[in-house]
Coordinates of C-alpha atoms in Angstrom, one line a residue:
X1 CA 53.9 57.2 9.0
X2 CA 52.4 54.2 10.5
X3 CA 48.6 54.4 11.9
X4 CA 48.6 53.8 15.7
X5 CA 45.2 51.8 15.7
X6 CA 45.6 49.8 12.7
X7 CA 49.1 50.0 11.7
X8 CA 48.4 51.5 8.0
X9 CA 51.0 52.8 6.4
X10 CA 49.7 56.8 5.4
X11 CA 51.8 59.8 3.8
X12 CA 53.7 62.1 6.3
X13 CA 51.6 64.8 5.5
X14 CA 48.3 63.0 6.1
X15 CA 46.6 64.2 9.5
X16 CA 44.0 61.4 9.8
X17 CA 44.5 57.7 8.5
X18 CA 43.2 56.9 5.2
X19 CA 41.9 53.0 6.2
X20 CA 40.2 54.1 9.9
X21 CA 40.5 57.4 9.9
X22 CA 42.0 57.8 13.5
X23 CA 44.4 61.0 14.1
X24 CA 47.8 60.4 13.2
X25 CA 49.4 63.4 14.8
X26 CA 49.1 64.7 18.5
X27 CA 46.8 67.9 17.7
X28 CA 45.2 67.1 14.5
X29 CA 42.9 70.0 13.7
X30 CA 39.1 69.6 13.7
X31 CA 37.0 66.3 14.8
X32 CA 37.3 63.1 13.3
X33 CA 35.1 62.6 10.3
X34 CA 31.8 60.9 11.5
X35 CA 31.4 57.3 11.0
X36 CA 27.9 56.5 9.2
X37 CA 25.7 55.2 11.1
X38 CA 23.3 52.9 10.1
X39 CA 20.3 51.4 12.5
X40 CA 20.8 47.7 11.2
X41 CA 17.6 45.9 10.2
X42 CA 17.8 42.0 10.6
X43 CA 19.0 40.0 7.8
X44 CA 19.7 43.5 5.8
X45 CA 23.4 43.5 4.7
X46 CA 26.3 45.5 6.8
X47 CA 26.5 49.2 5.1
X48 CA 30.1 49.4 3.3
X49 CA 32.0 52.0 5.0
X50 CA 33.3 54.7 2.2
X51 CA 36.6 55.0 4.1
X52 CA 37.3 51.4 3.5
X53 CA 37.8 51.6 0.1
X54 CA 40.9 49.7 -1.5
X55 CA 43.4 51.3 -3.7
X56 CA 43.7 51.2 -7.2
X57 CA 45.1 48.3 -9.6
X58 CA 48.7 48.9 -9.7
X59 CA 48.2 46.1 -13.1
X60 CA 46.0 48.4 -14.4
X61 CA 47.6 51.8 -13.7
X62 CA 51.4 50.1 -15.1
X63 CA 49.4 48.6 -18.5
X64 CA 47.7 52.1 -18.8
X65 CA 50.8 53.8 -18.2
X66 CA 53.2 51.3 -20.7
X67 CA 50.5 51.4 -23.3
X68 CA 48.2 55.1 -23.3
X69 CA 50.9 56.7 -21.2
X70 CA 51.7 59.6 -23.7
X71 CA 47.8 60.4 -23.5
X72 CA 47.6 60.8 -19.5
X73 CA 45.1 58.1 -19.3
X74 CA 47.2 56.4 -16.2
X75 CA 47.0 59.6 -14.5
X76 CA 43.3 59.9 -15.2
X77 CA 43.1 56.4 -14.0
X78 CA 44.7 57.2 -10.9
X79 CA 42.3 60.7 -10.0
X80 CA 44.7 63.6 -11.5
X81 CA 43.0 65.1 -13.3
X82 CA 44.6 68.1 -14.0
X83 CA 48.3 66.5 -14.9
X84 CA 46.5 63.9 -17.3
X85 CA 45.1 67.3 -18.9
X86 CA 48.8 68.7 -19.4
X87 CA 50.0 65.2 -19.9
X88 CA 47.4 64.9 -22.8
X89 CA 48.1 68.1 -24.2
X90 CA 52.0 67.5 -23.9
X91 CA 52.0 64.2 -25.5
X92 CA 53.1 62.6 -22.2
X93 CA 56.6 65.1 -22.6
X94 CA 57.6 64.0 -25.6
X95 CA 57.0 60.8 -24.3
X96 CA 59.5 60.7 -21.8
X97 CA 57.2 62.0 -19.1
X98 CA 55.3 58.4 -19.9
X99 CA 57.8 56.7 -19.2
X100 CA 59.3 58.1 -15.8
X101 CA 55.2 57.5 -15.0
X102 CA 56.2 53.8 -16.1
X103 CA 59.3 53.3 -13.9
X104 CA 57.3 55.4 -11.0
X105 CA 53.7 52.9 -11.3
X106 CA 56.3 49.5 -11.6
X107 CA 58.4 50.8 -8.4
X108 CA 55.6 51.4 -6.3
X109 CA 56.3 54.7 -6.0
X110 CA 53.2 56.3 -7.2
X111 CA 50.1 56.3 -5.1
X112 CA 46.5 57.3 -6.3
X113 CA 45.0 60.6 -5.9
X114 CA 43.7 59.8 -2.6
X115 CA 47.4 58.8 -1.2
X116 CA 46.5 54.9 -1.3
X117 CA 49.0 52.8 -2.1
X118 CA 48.2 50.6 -5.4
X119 CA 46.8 47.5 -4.8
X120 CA 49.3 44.5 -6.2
X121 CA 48.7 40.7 -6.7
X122 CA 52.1 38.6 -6.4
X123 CA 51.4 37.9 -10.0
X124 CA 51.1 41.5 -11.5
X125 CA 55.1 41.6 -12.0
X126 CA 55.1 39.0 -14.0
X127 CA 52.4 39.8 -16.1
X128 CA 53.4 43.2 -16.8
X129 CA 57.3 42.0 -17.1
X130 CA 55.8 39.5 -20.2
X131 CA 54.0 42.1 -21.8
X132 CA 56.2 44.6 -21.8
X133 CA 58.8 42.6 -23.2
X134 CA 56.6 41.6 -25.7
X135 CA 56.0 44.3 -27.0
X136 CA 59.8 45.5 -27.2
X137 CA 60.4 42.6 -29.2
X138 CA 57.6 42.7 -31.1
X139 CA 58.4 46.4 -32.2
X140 CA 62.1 45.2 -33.1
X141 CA 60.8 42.4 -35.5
X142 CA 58.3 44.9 -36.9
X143 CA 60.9 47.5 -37.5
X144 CA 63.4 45.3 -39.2
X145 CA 60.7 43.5 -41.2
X146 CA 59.9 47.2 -42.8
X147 CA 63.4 47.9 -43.1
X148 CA 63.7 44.6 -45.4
X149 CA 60.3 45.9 -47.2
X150 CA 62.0 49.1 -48.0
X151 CA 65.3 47.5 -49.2
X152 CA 63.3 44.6 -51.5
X153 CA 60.8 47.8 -52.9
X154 CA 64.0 49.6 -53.7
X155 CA 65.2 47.0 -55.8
X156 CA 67.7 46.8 -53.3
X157 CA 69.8 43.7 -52.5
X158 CA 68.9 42.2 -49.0
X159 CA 72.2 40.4 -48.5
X160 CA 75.4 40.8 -50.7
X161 CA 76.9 37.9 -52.1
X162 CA 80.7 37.6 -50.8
X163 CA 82.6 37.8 -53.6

């Protein structure tokens, strides 16, 4: 649902924006949250307003996820708490809870705890694209590499001769 004073994009089930905090639906319960007000002093710097606050790194929460995922750190990193706990404790579902995370964080899917969207730089796909890839084929040439150590520790022949 679109904001109509500034055009943010908010969940459906949000009653006042998250960037200005004006009412998104035709009787919103309760008054708007007060600005703070400040009496400004001259040449003292402009208060930051706490409802201004960007999102989260969507780089940071897609590394997290790809790298700690089966510990719940992304989800720490994003403010739940709680499912970090059961995603600690679970070992990220056998893993495979860490990795719908993964798909969810790269699709843009998941938002932080606060409903912001994750904040992207046009060169975070790329990034994450070269690491992760990376480390797939890094993991490949480790895992054949100890399959050849095995073999050759074995006494075993690497590569039979045609006869």
């Amino acid at each position: 649902m679109k904001c109509p004073r500034c055009g943010a994009e908010n969940l459906d089930e949000r009653v006042y924006c998250w960037k200005c905090m004006a009412p998104l639906k035709s009787g919103a319960m309760g008054p708007l949250p007060r600005t703070p007000t400040r009496e400004a002093q001259p040449g003292a710097p402009a208060a930051p307003i706490p409802y201004a606050a960007e999102g989260k790194s969507w780089l940071a929460a897609a590394l997290l996820a790809w790298f700690l995922g089966v510990f719940g750190v992304d989800r720490f990193y994003l403010g739940y708490v709680g499912l970090g706990v059961i995603k600690l404790i679970t070992c990220g579902g056998c893993t495979i809870w860490a990795l719908i995370d993964f798909i969810l964080i790269v699709a843009g899917v998941m938002r932080d705890a606060q409903g912001n969207e994750l904040r992207r730089t046009p060169n975070d796909w790329i990034i994450v694209l070269v690491i992760v890839v990376a480390t797939i084929v890094l993991n490949i040439f480790y895992g054949v590499f100890s399959i050849i150590a095995g073999m050759m520790q074995r006494g075993m022949p690497i590569f039979k001769p045609i006869p």
